[in-house]
Coordinates of C-alpha atoms and ligand atoms in Angstrom, one line a residue:
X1 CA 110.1 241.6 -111.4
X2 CA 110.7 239.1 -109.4
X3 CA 113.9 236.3 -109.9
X4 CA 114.8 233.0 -108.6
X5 CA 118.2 232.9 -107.7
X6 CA 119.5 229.5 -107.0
X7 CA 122.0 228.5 -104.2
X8 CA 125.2 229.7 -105.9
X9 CA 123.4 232.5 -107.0
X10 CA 122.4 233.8 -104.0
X11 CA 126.2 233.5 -102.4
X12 CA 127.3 235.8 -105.2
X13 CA 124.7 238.2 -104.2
X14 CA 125.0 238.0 -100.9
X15 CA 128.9 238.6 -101.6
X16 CA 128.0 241.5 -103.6
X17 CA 125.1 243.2 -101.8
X18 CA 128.2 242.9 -98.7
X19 CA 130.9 244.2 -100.5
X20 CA 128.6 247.3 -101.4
X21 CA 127.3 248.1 -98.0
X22 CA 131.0 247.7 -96.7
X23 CA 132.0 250.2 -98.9
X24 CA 129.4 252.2 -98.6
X25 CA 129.6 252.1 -95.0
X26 CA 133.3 252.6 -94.7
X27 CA 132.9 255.8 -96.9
X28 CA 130.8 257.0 -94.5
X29 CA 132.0 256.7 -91.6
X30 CA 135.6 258.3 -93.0
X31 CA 133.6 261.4 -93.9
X32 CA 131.7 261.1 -90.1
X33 CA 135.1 261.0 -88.9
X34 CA 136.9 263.9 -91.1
X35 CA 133.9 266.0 -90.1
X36 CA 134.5 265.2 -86.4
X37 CA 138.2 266.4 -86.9
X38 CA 138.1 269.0 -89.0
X39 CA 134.9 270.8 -88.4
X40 CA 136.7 274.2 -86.9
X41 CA 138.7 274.5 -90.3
X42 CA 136.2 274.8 -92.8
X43 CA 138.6 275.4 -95.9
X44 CA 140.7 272.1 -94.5
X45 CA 137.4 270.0 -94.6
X46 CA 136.6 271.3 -98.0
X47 CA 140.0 270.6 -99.5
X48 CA 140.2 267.3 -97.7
X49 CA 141.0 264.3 -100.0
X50 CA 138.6 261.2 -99.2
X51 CA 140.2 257.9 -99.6
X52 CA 139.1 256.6 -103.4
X53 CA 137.1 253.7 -104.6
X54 CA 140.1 252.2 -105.6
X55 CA 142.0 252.3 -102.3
X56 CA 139.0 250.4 -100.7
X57 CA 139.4 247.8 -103.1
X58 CA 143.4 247.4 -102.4
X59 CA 142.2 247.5 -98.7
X60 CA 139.2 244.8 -99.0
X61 CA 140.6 242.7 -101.5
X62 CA 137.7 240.7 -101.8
X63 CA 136.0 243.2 -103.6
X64 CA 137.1 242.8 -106.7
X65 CA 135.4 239.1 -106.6
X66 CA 132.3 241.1 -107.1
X67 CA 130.8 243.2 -109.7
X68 CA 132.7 246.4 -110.0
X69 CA 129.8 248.5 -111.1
X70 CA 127.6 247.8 -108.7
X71 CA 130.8 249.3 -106.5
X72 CA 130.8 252.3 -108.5
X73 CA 127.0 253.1 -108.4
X74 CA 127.4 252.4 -104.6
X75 CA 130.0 255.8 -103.9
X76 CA 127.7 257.2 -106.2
X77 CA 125.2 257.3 -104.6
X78 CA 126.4 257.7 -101.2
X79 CA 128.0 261.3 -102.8
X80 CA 124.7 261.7 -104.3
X81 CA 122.9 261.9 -100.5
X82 CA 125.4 263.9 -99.5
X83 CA 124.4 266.6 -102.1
X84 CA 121.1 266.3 -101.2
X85 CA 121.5 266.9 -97.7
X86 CA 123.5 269.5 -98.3
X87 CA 121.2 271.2 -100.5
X88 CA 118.4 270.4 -98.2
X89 CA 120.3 272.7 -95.7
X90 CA 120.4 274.9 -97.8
X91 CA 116.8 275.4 -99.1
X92 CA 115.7 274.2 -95.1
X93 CA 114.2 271.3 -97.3
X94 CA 114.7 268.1 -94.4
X95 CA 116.6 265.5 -96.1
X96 CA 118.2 263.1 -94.2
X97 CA 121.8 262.6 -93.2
X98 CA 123.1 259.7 -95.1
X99 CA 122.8 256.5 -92.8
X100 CA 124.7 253.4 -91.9
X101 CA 123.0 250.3 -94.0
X102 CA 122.5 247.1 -91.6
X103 CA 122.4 243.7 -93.4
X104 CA 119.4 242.8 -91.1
X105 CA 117.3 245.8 -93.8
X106 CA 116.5 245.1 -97.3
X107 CA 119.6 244.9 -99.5
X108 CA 120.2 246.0 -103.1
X109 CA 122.8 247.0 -105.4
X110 CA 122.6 248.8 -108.8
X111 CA 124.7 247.5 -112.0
X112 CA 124.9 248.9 -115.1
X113 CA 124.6 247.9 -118.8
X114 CA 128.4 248.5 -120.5
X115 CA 129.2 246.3 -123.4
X116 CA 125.8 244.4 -123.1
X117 CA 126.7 242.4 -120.2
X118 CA 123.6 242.3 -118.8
X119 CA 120.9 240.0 -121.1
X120 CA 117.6 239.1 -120.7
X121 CA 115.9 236.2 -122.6
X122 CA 112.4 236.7 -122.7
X123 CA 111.2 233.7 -124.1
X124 CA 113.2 231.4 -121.5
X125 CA 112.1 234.0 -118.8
X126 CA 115.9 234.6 -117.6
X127 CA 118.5 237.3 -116.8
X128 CA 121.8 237.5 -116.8
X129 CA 123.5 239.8 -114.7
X130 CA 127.2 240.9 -114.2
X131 CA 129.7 238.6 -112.6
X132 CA 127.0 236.1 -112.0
X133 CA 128.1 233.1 -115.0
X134 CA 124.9 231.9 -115.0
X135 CA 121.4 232.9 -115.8
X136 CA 118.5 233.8 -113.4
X137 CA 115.2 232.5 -113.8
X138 CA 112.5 235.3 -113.5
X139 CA 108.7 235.0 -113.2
X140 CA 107.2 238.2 -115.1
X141 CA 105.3 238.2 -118.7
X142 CA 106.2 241.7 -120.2
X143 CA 108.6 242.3 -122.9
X144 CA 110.6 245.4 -124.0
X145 CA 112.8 246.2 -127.4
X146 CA 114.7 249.2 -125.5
X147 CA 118.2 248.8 -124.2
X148 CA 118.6 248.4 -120.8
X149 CA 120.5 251.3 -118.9
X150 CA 120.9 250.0 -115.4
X151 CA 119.3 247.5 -113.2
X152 CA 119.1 247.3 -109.5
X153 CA 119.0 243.8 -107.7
X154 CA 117.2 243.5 -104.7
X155 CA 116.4 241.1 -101.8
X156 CA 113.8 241.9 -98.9
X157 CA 113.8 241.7 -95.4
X158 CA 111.8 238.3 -96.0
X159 CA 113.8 236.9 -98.5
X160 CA 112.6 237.3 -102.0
X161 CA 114.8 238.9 -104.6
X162 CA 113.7 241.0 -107.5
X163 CA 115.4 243.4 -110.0
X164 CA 114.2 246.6 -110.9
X165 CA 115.0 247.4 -115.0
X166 CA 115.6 250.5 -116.1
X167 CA 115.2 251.2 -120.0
X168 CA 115.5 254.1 -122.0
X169 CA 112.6 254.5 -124.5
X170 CA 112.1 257.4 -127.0
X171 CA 108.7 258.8 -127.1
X172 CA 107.1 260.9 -129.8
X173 CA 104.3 262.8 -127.7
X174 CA 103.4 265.8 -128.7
X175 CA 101.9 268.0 -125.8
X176 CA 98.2 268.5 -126.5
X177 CA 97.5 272.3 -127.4
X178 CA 93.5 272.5 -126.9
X179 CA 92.1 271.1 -123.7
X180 CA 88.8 270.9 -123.1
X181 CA 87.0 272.3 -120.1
X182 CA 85.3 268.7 -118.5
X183 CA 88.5 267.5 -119.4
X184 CA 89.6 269.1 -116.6
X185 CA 90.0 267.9 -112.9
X186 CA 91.2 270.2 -110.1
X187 CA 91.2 268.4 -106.7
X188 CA 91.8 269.6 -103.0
X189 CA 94.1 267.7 -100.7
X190 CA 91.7 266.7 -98.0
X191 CA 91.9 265.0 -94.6
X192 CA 89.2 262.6 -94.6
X193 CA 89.1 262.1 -98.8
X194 CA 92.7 262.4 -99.9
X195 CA 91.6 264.6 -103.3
X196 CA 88.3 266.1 -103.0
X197 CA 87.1 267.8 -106.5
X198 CA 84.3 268.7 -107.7
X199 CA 81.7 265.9 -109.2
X200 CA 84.5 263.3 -107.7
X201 CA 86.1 262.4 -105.1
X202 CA 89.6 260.0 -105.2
X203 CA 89.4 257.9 -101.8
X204 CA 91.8 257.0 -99.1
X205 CA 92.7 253.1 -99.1
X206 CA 90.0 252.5 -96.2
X207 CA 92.4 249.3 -95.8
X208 CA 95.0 250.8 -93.6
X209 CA 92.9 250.8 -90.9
X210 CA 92.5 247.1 -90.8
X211 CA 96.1 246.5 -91.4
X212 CA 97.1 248.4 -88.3
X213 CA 95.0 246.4 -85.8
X214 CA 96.9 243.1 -87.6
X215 CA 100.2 244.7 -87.5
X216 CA 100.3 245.4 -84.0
X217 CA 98.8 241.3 -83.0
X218 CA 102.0 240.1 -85.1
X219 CA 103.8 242.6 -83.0
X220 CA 103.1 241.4 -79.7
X221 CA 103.4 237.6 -81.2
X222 CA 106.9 238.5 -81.6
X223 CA 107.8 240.1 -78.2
X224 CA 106.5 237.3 -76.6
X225 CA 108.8 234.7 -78.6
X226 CA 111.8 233.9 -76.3
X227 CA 115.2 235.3 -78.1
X228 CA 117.4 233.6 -80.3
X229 CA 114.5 231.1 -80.9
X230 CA 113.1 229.5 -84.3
X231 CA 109.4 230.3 -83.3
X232 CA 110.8 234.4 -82.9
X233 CA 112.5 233.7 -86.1
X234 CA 109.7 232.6 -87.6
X235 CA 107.5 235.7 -85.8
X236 CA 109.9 238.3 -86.8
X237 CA 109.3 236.5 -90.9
X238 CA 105.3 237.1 -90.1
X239 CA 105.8 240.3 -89.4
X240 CA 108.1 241.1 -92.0
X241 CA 106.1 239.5 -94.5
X242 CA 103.4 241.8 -93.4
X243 CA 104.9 245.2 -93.8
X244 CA 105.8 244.2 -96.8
X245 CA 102.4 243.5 -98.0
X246 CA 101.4 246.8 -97.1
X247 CA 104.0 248.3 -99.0
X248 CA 103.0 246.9 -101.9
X249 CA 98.9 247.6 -101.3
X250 CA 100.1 251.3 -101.0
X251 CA 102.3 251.1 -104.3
X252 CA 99.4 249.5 -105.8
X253 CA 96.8 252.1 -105.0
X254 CA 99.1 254.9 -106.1
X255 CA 99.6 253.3 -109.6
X256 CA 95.8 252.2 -110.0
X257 CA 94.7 256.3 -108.6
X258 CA 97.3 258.0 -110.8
X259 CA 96.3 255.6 -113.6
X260 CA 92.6 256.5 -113.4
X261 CA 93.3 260.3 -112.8
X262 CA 95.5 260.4 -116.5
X263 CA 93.1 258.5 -118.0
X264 CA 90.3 260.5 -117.2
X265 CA 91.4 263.9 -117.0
X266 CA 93.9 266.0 -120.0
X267 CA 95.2 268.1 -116.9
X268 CA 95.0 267.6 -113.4
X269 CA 95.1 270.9 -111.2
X270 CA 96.5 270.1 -107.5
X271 CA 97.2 272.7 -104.5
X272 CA 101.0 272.8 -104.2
X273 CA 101.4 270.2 -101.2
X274 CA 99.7 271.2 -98.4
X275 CA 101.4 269.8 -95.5
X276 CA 99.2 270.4 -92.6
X277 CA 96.3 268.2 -94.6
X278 CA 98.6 265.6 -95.1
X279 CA 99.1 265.2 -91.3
X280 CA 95.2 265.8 -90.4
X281 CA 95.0 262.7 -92.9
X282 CA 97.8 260.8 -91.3
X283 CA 96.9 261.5 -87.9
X284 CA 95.7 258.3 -85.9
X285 CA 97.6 256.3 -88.0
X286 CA 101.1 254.3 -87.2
X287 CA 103.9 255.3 -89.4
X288 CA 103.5 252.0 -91.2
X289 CA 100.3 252.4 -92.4
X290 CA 100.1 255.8 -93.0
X291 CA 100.6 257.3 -96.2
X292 CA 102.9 260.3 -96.1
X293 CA 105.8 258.3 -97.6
X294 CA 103.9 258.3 -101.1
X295 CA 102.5 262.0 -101.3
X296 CA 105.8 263.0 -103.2
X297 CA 105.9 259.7 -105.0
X298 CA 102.3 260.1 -106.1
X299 CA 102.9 263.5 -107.5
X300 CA 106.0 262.2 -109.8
X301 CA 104.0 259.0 -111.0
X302 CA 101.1 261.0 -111.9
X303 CA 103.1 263.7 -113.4
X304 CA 105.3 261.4 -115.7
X305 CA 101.3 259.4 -116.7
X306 CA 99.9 262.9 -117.8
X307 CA 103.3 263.8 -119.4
X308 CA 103.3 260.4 -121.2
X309 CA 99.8 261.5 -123.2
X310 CA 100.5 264.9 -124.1
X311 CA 98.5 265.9 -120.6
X312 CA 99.5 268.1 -118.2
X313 CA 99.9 268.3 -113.9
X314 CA 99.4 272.1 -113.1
X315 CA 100.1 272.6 -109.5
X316 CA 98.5 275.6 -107.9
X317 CA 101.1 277.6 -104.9
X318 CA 100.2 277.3 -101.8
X319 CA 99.7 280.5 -100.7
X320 CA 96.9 281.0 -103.7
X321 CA 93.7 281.4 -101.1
X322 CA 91.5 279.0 -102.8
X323 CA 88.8 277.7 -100.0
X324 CA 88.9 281.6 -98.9
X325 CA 87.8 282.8 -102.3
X326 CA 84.0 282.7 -103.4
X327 CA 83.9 281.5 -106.6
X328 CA 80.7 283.4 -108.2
X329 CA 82.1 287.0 -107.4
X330 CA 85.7 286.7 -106.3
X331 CA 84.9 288.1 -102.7
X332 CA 87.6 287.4 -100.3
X333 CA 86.5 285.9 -97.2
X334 CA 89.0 286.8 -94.6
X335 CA 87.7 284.9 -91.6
X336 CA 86.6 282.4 -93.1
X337 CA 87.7 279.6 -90.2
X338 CA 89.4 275.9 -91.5
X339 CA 85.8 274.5 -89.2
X340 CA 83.3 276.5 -91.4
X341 CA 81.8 274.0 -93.8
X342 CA 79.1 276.3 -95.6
X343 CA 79.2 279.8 -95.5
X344 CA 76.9 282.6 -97.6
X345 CA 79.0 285.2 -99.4
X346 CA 78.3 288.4 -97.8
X347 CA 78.4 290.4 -101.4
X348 CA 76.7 288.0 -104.2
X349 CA 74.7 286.1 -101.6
X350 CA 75.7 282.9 -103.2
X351 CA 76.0 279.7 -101.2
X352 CA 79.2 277.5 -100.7
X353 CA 79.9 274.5 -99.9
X354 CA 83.7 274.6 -98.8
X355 CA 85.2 271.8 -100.8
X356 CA 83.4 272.6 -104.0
X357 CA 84.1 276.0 -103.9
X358 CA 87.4 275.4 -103.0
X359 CA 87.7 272.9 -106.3
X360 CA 85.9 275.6 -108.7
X361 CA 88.5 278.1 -107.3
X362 CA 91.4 275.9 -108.2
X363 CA 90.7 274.8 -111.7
X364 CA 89.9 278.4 -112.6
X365 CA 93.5 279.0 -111.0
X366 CA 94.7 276.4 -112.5
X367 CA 92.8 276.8 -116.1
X368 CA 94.7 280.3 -115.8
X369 CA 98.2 279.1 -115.1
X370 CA 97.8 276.4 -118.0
X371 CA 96.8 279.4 -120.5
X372 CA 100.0 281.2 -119.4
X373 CA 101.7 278.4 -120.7
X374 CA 100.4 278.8 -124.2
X375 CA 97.1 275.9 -124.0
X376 CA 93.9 276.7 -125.4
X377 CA 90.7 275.8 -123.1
X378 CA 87.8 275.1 -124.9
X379 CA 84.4 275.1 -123.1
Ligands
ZN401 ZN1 80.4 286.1 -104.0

């Protein structure tokens, strides 16, 4: 949600989102430099001993001015994206290499809840976060009951601040055990559609494309705006501003699709993420506008909606040849070519149309992986 820091407010903040990229930043570039050093001797760079939290602190004094949690969730998550890279290597998954943070990029820090020091007063509409003696006025009408486990503080490129809650809330679902049949969606990753299943189709946001053409005017605005002026300042805002509305169309669009797709359907059957549609369905697009950022993000959020009625996500591997199969007999179509629409099945004579029979052949893949796991499918 978002809050309204005041002056004062926003020093300690800015103080604290500071002290957590220094630290962050220091730590990184100590490891950069180890590496650098000791990259022939690989037992040496295992066995090295990194400098501590708490030797940064004696080093940057000023640090302990500002919350020291939000320190501690800082080294851990820089340790954190080093595992992951690392274990990207390892599975030749790409993840990143952890980067330098730059105060001209968003800025955020993460706190935690120990001893109740974080409050928030819901009928005054304020928080109260570590370190910070006052309280914050927010702008949001929900409520919760739950504890609060950690909370992460944010401020964007354009100025706003807003905090991210997490809570930990117990919930008494029981997974459903019968499933009906028409209960049932199974949906194709397509290029032009996004998910294409049989009886209906779940659209790309048609409103990228009119983004784009906007982004790249408040682009141009900018590089004409002399440097180091107020009217490139003011440019640069514009056009910050405007990303971020795009973000938050996108986040929109994957909450309101993954809503509609748990609400409708008790299971949703998807092929395993098929890269190369993603990029047919990306391609023509700028970065910003594009969706590949959320493709992985849509999956968890419409995983943890099914999981949240009882429902379930059933993904179908990728290498399960579902557009090649013909869903009347089983025939295998071998050369069956990615430009072939339609095509007649040489032994049952039946007629396809590639996306539907695509769609039939994944649900019954899917239906089949989903009584595996124990589920009854009524028809
Ligand atoms: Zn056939």
């Amino acid at each position: 949600m978002r809050i309204y820091p005041t002056g004062v407010q926003k020093e300690m903040l800015k103080k604290t989102f500071g002290c957590c990229r220094l630290l962050w930043n220091q730590m990184l570039a100590e490891r950069n430099g180890v590496y650098q050093l000791l990259k022939e001797n690989s037992e040496a760079l295992r066995e090295h001993k990194y400098k501590t939290e708490k030797e940064y602190k004696m080093e940057f004094k000023f640090m302990k001015e500002v919350d020291s949690k939000a320190l501690q969730s800082t080294t851990r998550h820089l340790l954190e994206a080093f595992n992951n890279f690392f274990k990207g290597l390892k599975e030749t998954r790409k993840v990143g290499y952890p980067k330098f943070k730059s105060k001209r990029n968003k800025q955020s820090y993460t706190t935690y809840n120990i001893n109740a020091n974080i409050k928030i007063d819901f009928t005054n509409k304020r928080i109260k976060l570590p370190k910070l003696k006052t309280w914050i006025k927010y702008r949001d009408d929900r409520t919760f009951a739950e504890p609060i486990r950690h909370v992460t503080v944010l401020k964007t490129k354009s100025g706003k601040y807003f905090v991210a809650i997490l809570i930990e809330k117990e919930l008494d679902i029981a997974p459903m055990i019968e499933l009906r049949e028409d209960r049932i969606g199974a949906f194709d990753m397509s290029a032009s559609e996004f998910l294409v299943g049989e009886g209906e189709d779940f659209c790309n946001p048609r409103f990228y494309r009119s983004s784009e053409a906007k982004l790249k005017r408040l682009h141009r605005q900018l590089s004409r705006k002399k440097k180091g002026s107020q009217n490139r300042w003011k440019a640069r805002l514009r056009l910050v501003r405007y990303y971020e509305k795009i973000l938050n169309q996108k986040h929109d669009w994957v909450h309101k699709t993954t809503f509609n797709l748990a609400k409708k359907y008790d299971a949703v059957i998807l092929e395993n993420l098929n890269i190369q549609a993603m990029q047919q369905f990306n391609s023509g697009l700028s970065k910003s506008v594009s969706l590949d950022f959320s493709w992985h993000q849509f999956i968890t959020i419409l995983k943890y909606k099914l999981e949240w009625r009882g429902k379930f996500y059933q993904e179908v591997g990728r290498f399960f040849p579902s557009s090649k199969l013909c869903s009347t007999c089983g025939y295998k179509n071998k050369s069956l070519e990615l430009a072939e629409r339609e095509w007649i099945c040489p032994e049952c004579s039946v007629h396809h149309l590639r996306d539907e029979n695509t769609s039939i052949n994944l649900k019954k893949e899917g239906i089949r992986l989903l009584q595996e796991k124990g589920i009854v499918i009524i028809t």
